[in-house]
PDB file of C-alpha atoms in Angstrom:
ATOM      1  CA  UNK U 296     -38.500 -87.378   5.045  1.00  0.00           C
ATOM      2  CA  UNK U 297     -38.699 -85.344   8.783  1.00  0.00           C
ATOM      3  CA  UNK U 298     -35.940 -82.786   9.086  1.00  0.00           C
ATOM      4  CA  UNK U 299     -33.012 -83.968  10.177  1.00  0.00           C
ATOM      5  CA  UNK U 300     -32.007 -83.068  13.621  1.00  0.00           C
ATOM      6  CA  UNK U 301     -28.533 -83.421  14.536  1.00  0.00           C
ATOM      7  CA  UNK U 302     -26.369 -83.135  17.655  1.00  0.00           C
ATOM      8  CA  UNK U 303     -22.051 -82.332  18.216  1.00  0.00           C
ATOM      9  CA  UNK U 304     -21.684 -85.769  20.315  1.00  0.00           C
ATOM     10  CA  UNK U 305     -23.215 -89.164  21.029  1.00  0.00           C
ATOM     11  CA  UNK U 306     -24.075 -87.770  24.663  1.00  0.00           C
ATOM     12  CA  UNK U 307     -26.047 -85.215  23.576  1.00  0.00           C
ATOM     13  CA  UNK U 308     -28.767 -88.048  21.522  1.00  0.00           C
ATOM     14  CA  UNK U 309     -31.446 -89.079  24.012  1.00  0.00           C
ATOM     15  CA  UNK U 310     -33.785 -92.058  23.273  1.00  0.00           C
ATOM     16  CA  UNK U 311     -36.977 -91.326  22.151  1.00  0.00           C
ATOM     17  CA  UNK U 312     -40.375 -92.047  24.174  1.00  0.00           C
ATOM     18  CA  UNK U 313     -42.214 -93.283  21.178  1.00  0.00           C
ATOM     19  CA  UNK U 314     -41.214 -94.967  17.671  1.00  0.00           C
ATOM     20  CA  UNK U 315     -41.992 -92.536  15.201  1.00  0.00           C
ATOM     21  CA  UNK U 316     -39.775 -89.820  16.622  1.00  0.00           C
ATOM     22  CA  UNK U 317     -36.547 -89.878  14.496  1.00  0.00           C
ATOM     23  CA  UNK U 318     -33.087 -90.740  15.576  1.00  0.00           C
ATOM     24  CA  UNK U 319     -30.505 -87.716  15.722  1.00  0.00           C
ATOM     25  CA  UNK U 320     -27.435 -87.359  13.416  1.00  0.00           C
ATOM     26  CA  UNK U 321     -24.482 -86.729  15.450  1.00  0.00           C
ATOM     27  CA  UNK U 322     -21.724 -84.474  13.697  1.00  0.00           C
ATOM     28  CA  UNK U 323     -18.483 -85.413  15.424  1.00  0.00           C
ATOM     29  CA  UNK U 324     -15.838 -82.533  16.859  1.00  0.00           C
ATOM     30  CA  UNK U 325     -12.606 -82.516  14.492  1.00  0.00           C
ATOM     31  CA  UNK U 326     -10.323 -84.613  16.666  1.00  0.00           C
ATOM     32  CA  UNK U 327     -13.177 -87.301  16.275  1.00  0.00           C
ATOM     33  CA  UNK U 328     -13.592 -87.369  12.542  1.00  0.00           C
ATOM     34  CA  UNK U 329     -11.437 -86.118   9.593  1.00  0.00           C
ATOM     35  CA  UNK U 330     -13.210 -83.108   7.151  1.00  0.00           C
ATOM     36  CA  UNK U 331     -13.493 -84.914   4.204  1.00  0.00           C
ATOM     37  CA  UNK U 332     -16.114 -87.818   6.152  1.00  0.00           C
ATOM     38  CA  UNK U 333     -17.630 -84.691   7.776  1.00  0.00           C
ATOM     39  CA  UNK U 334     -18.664 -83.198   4.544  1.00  0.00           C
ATOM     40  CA  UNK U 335     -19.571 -86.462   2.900  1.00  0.00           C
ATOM     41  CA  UNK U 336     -22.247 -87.368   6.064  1.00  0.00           C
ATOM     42  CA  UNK U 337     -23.477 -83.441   5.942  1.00  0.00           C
ATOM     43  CA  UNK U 338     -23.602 -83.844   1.871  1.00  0.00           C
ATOM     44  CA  UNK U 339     -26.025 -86.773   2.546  1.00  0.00           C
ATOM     45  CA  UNK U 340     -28.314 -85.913   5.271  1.00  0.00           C
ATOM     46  CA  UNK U 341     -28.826 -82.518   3.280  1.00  0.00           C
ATOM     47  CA  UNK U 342     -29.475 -84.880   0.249  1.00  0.00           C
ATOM     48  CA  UNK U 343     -32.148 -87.087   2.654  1.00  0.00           C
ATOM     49  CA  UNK U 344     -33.635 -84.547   4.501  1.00  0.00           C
ATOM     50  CA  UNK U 345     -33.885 -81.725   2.534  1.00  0.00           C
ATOM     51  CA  UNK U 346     -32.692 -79.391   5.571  1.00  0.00           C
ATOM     52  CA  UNK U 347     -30.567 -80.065   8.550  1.00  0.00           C
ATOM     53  CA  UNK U 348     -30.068 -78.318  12.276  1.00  0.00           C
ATOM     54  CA  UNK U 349     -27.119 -78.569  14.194  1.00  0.00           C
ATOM     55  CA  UNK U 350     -27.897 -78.323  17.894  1.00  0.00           C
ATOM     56  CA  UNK U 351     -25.220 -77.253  20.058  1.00  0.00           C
ATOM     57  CA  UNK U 352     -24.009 -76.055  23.078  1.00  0.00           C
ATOM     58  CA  UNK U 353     -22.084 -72.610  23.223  1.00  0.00           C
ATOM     59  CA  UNK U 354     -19.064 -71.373  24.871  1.00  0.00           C
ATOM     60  CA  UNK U 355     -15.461 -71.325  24.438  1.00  0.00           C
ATOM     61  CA  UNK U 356     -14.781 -75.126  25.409  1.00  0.00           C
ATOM     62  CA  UNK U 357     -16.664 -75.782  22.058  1.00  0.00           C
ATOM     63  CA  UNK U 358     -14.974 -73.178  19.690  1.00  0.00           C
ATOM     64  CA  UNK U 359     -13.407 -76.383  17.334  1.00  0.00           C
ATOM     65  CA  UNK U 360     -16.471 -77.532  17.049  1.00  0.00           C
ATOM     66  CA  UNK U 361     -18.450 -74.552  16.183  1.00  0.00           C
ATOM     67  CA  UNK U 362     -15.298 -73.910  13.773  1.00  0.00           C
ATOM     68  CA  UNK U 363     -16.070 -77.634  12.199  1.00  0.00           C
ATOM     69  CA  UNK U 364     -19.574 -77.011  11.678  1.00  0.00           C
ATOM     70  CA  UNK U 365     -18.851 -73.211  10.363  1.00  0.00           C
ATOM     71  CA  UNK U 366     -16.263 -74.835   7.437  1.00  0.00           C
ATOM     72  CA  UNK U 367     -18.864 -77.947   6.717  1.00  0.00           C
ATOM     73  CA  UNK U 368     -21.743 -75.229   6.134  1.00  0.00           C
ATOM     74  CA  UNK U 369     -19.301 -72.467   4.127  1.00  0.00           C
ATOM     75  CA  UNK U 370     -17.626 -75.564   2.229  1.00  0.00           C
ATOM     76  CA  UNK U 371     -20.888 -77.318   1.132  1.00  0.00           C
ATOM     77  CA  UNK U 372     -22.186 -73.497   0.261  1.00  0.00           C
ATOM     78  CA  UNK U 373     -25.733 -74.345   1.543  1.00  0.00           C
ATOM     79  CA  UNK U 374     -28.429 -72.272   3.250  1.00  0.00           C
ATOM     80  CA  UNK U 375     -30.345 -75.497   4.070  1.00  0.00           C
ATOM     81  CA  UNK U 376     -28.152 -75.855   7.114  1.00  0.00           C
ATOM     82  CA  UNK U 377     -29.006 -73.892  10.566  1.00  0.00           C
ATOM     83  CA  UNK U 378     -26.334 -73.613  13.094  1.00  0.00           C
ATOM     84  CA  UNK U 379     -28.002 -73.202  17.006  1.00  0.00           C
ATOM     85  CA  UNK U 380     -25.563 -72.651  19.595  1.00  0.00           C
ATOM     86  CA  UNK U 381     -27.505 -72.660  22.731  1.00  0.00           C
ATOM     87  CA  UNK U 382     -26.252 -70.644  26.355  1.00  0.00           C
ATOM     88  CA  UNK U 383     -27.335 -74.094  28.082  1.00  0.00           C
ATOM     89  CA  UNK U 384     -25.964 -76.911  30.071  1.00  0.00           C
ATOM     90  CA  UNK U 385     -25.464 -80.143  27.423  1.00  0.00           C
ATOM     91  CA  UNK U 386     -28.319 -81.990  29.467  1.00  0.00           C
ATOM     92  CA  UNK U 387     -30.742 -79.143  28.437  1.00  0.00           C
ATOM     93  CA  UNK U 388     -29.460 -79.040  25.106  1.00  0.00           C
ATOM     94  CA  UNK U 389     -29.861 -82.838  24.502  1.00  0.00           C
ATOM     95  CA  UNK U 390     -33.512 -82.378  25.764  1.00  0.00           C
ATOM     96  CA  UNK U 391     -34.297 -79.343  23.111  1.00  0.00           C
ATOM     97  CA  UNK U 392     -32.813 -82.107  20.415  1.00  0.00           C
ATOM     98  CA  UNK U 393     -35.127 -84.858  21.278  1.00  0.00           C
ATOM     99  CA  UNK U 394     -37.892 -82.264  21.151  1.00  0.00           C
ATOM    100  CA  UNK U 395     -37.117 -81.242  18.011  1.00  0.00           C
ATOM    101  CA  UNK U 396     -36.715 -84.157  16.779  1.00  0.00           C
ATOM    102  CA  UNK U 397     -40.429 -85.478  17.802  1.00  0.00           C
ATOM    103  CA  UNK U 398     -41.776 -81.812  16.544  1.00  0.00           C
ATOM    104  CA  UNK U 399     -40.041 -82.706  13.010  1.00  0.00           C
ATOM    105  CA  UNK U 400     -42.706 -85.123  11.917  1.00  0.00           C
ATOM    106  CA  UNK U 401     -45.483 -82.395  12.479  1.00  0.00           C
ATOM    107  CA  UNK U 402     -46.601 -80.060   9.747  1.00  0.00           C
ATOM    108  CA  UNK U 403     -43.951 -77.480  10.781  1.00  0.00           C
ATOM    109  CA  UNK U 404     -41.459 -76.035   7.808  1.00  0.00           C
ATOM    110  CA  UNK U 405     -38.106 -75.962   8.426  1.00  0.00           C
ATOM    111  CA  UNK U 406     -37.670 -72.074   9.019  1.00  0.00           C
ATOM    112  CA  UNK U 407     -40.309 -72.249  11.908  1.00  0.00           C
ATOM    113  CA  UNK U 408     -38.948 -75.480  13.382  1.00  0.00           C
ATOM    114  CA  UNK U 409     -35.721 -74.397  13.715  1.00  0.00           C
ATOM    115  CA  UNK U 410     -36.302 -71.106  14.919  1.00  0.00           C
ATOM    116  CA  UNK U 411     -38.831 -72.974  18.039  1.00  0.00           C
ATOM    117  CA  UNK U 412     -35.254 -74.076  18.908  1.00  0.00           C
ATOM    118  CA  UNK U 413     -34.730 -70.557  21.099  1.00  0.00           C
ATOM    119  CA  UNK U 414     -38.916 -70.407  22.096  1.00  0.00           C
ATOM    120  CA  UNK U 415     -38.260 -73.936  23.530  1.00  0.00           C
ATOM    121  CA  UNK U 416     -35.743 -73.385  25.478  1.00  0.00           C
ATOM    122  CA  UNK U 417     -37.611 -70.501  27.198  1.00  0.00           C
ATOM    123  CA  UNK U 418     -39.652 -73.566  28.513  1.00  0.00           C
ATOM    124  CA  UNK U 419     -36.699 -75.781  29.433  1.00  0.00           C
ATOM    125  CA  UNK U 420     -35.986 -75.523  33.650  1.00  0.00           C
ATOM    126  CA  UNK U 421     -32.258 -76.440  33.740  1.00  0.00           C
ATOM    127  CA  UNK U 422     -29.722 -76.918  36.464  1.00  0.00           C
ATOM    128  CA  UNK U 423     -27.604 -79.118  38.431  1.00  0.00           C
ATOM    129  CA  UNK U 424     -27.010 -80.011  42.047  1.00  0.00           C
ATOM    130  CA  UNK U 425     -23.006 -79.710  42.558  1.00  0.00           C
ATOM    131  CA  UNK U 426     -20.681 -81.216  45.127  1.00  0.00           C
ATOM    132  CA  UNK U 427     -18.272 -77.766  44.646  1.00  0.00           C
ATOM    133  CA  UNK U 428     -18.799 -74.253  43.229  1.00  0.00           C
ATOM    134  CA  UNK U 429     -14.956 -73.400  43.576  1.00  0.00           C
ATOM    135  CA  UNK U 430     -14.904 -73.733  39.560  1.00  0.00           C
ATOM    136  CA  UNK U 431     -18.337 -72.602  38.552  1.00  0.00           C
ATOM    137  CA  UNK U 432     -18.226 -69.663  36.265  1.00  0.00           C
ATOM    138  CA  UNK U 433     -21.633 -69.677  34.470  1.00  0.00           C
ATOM    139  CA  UNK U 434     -23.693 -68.087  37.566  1.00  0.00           C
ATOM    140  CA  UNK U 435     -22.430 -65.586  39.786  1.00  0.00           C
ATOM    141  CA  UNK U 436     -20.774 -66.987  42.998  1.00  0.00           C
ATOM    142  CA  UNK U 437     -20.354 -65.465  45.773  1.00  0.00           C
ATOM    143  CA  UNK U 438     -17.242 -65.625  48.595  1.00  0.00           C
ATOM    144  CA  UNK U 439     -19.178 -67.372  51.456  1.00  0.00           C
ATOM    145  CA  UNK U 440     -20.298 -70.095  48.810  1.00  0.00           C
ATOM    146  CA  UNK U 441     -17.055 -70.837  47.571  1.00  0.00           C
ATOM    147  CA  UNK U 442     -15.815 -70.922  51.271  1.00  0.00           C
ATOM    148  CA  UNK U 443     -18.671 -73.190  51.724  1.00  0.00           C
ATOM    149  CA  UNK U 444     -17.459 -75.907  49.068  1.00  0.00           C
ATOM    150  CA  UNK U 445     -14.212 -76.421  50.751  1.00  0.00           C
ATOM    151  CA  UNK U 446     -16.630 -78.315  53.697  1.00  0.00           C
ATOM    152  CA  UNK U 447     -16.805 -81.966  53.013  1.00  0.00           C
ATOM    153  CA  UNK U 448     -20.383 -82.714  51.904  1.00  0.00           C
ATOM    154  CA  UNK U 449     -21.627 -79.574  50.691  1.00  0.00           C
ATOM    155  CA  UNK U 450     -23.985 -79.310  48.107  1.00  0.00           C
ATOM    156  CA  UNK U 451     -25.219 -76.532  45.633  1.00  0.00           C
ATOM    157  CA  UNK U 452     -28.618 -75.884  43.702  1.00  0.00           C
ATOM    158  CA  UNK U 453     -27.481 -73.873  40.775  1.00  0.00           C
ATOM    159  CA  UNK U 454     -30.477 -73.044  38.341  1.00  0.00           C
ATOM    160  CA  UNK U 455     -29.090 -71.263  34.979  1.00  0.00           C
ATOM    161  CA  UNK U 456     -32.408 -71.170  32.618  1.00  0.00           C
ATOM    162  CA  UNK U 457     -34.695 -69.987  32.276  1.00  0.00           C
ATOM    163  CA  UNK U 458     -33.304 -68.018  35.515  1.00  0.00           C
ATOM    164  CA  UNK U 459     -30.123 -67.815  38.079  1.00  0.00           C
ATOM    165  CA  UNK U 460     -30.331 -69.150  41.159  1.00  0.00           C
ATOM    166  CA  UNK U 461     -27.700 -70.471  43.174  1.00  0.00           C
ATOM    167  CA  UNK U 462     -28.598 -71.861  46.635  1.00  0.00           C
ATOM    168  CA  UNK U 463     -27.058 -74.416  49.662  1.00  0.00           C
ATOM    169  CA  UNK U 464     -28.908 -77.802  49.824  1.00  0.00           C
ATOM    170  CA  UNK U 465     -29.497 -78.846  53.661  1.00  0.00           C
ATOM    171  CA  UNK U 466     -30.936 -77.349  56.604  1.00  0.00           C
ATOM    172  CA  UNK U 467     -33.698 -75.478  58.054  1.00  0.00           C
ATOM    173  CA  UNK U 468     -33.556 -72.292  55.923  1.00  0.00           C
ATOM    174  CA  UNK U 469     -32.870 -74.044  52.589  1.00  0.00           C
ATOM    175  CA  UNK U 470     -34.877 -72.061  49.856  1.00  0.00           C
ATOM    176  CA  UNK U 471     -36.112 -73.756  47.055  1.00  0.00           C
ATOM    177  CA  UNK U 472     -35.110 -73.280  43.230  1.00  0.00           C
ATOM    178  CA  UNK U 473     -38.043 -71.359  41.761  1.00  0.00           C
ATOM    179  CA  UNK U 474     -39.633 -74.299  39.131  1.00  0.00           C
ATOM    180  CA  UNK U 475     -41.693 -74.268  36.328  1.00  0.00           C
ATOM    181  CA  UNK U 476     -45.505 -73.264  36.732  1.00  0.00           C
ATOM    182  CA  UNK U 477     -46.742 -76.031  33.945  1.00  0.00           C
ATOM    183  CA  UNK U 478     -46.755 -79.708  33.780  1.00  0.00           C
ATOM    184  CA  UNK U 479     -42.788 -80.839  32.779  1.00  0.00           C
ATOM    185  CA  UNK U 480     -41.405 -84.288  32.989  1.00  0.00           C
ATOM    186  CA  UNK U 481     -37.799 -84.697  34.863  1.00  0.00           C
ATOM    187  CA  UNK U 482     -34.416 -85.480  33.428  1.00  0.00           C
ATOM    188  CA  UNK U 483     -31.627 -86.359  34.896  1.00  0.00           C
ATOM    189  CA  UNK U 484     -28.343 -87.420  34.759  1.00  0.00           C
ATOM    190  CA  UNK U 485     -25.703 -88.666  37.620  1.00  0.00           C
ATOM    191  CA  UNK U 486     -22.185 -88.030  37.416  1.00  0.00           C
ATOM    192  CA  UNK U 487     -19.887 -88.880  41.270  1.00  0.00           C
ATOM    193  CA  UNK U 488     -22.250 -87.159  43.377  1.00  0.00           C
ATOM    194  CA  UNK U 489     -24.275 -89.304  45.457  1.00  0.00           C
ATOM    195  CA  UNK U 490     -27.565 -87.822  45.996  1.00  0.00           C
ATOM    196  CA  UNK U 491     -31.411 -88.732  45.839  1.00  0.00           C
ATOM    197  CA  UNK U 492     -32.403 -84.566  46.432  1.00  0.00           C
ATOM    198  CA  UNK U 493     -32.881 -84.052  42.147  1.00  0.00           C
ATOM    199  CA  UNK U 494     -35.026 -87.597  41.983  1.00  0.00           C
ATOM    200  CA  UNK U 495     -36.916 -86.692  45.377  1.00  0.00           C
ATOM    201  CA  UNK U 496     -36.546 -83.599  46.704  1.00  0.00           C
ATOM    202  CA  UNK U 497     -36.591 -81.208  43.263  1.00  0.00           C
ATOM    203  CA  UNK U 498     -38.990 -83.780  41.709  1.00  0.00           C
ATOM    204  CA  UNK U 499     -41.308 -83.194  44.191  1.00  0.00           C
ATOM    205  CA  UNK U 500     -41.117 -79.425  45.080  1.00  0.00           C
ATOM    206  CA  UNK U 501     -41.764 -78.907  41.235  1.00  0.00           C
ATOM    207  CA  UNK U 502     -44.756 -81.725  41.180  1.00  0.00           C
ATOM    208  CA  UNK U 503     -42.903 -82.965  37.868  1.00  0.00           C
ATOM    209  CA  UNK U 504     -44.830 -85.525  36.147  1.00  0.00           C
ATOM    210  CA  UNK U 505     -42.404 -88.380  35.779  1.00  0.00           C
ATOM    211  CA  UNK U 506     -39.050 -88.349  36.806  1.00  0.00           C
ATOM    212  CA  UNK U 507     -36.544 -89.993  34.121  1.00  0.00           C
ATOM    213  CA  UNK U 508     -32.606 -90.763  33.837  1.00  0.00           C
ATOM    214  CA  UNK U 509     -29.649 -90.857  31.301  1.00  0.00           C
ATOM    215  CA  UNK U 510     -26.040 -90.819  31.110  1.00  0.00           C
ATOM    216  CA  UNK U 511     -24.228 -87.929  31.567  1.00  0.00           C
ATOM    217  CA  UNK U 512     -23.330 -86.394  28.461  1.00  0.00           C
ATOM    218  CA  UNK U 513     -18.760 -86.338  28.422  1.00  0.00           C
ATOM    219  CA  UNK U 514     -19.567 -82.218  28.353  1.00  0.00           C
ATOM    220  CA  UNK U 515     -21.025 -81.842  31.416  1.00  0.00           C
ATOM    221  CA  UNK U 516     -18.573 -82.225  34.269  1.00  0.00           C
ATOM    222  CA  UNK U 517     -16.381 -79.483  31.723  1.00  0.00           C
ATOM    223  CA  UNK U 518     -19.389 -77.158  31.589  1.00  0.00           C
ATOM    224  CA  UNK U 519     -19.826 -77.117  35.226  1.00  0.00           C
ATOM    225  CA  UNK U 520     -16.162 -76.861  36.358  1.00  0.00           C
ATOM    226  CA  UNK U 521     -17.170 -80.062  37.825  1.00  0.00           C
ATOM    227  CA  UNK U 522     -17.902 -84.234  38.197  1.00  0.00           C
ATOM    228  CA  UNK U 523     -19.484 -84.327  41.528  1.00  0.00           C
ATOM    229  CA  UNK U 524     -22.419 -83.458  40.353  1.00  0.00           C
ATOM    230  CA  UNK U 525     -26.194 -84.500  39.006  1.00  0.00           C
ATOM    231  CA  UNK U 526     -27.499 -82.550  36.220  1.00  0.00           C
ATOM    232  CA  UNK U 527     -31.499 -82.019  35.544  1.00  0.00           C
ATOM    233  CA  UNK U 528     -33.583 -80.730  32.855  1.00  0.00           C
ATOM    234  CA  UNK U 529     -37.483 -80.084  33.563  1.00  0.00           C
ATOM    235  CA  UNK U 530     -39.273 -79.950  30.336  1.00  0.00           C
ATOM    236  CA  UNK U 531     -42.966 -80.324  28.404  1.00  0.00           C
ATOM    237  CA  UNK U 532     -42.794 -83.928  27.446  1.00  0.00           C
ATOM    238  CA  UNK U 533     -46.446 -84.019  25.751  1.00  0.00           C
ATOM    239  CA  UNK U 534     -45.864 -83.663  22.287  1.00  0.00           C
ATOM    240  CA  UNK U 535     -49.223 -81.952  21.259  1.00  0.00           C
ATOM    241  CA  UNK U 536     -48.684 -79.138  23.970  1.00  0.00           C
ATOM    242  CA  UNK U 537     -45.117 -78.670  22.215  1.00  0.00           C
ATOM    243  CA  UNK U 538     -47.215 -78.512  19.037  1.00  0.00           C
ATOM    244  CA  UNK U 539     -49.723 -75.548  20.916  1.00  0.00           C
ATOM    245  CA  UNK U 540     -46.877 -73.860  21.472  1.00  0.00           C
ATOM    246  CA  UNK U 541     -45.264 -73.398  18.765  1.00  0.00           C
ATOM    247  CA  UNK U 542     -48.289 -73.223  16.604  1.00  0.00           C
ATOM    248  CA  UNK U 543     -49.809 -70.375  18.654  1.00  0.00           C
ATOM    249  CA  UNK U 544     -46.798 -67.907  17.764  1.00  0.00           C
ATOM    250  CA  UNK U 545     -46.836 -65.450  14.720  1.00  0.00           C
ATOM    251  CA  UNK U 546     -45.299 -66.010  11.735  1.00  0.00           C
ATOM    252  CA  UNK U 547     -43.205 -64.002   9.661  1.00  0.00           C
ATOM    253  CA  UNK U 548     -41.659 -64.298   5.944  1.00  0.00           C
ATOM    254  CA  UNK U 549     -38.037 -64.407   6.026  1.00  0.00           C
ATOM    255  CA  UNK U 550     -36.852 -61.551   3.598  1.00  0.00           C
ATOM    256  CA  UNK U 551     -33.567 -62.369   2.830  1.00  0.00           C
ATOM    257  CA  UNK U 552     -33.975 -66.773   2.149  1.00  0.00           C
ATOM    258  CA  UNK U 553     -37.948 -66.275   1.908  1.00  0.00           C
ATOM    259  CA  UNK U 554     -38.382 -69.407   4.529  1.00  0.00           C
ATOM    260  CA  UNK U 555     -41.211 -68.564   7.405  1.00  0.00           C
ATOM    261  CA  UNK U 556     -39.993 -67.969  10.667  1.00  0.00           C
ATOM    262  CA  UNK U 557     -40.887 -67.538  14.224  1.00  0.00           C
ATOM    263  CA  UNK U 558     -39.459 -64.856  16.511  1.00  0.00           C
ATOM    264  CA  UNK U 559     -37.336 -61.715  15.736  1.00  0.00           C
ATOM    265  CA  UNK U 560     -34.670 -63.733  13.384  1.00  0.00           C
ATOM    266  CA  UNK U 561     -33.775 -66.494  10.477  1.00  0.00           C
ATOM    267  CA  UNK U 562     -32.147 -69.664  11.705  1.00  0.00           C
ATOM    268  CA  UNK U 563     -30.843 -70.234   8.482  1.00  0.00           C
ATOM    269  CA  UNK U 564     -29.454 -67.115   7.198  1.00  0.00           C
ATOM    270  CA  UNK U 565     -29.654 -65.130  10.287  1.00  0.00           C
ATOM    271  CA  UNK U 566     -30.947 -62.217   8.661  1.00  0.00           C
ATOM    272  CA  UNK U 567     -33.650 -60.090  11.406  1.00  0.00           C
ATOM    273  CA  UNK U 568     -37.039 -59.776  10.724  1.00  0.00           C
ATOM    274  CA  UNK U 569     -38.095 -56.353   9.025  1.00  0.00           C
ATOM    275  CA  UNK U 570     -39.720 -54.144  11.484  1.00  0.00           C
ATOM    276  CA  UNK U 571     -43.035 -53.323  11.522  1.00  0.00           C
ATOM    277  CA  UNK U 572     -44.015 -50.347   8.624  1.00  0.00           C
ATOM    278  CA  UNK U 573     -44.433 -46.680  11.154  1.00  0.00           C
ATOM    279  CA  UNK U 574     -47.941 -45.886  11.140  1.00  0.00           C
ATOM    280  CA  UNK U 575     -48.988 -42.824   8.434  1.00  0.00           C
ATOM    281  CA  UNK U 576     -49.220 -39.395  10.356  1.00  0.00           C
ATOM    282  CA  UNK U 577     -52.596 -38.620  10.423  1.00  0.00           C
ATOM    283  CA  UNK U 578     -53.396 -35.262   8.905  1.00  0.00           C
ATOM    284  CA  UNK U 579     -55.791 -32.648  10.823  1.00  0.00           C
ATOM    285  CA  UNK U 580     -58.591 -31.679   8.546  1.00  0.00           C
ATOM    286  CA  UNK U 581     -59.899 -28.190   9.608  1.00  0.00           C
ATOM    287  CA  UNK U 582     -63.655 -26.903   8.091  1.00  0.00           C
ATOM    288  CA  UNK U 583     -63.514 -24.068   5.758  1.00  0.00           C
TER     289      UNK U 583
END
């Protein structure tokens, strides 16, 4: 069996674009589901699957739910289970998921899989264009933007990975959002703001290969301090250039659970990876 991929709400599961990718577990917040069903679903996926990872987005407005997923891993005492909190917007997050999830019926093991979780997301271009920045607090804003939302029919480019940008849509001197240099495919998702720029504009300054929609995951309008807004994620949608690139990356030997790994740290256990041995000083050998 692939290894299971799972997700901290139904918004964050995006349908696959071919039939052998594998659906998404979601693992609801406590509110949504008491402990005891928690740990019986976990108990059985881990039972299924062998491993599990638990995709989800980071930041205070989530703190029950990383303290859910925390108990469930401490409770069950496993090291099978690999927590990602990701710094991006739940659009972007959903996206890494589904890629993961097609990536999980390669040849990868589960150390290296869920450690392309943070190489991935290097890759993922991820934004939204916003009716109001008067409640943004993940990009730096500054005073003559904020004034600016208070005009009827403003409207904001915010980029937040793989860089910051924050820029006014309209007019002469718009500059663009600095896109991705590779092929990506489009995703977006509309929430009250009535716009075509993402679909048309965006889509085309970034020569995107197809442009795609979903529903707006319930996190997002929180996560961007607002609902007048349409959220995108650019991303590699080919699956065997996801495969290059994770393939072409070193590996390393996890020293503390033994799993292989990619990148500077466990998923798993979270222990770093040892540093390189110092080279022997060389000793000066003088003739007698």
């Amino acid at each position: 069996m692939p290894i299971a991929i799972a997700v901290t709400s139904p918004g964050l599961v995006l349908p696959s674009p071919d039939p052998q990718t594998p659906p998404a577990a979601v693992i609801p917040p406590p509110q949504a589901q008491p402990l005891e069903a928690a740990l019986a679903d976990t108990h059985r996926l881990l039972e299924q699957h062998g491993y599990l990872i638990v995709l989800h987005p980071a930041g205070d407005p989530q703190r029950e739910t990383h303290q859910r997923l925390h108990t469930i891993r401490s409770v069950l005492e496993s090291d099978r289970i690999a927590l990602l909190g990701l710094e991006l917007p739940p659009l972007a997050v959903a996206v890494l998921a589904l890629q993961l999830r097609r990536l999980s019926v390669c040849d990868f093991s589960p150390g290296v899989l869920a450690s392309a979780a943070r190489l991935l997301a290097h890759y993922v271009y991820a934004g939204a264009l916003l009716g109001s920045v008067s409640r943004l607090d993940r990009i730096p804003v500054g005073l003559a933007s904020h004034a600016t939302s208070w005009v009827p029919g403003s409207q904001f480019g915010v980029l937040l990975n793989p860089a910051q940008q924050l820029i006014k849509v309209g007019g002469a001197s718009q500059a663009p959002l600095q896109g991705p240099e590779f092929a990506t495919e489009l995703l977006l998702a509309r929430g009250r703001l009535q716009s075509d720029w993402v679909a048309s504009g965006l889509a085309s300054a970034w020569r995107v290969q197809e442009v795609r929609e979903a529903e707006l995951p319930e996190e997002s309008s929180r996560w961007w301090g607002t609902s007048r807004l349409v959220e995108f994620a650019a991303a590699i949608g080919d699956l065997s250039v996801l495969y290059q690139v994770v393939a072409s990356v070193r590996r390393d030997e996890c020293r503390w659970c033994g799993l292989h790994l990619i990148g500077d740290r466990c998923a798993f256990c979270s222990a770093p990876v040892a540093p390189p041995p110092a080279p022997r000083p060389r000793l000066a050998l003088t003739a007698s």
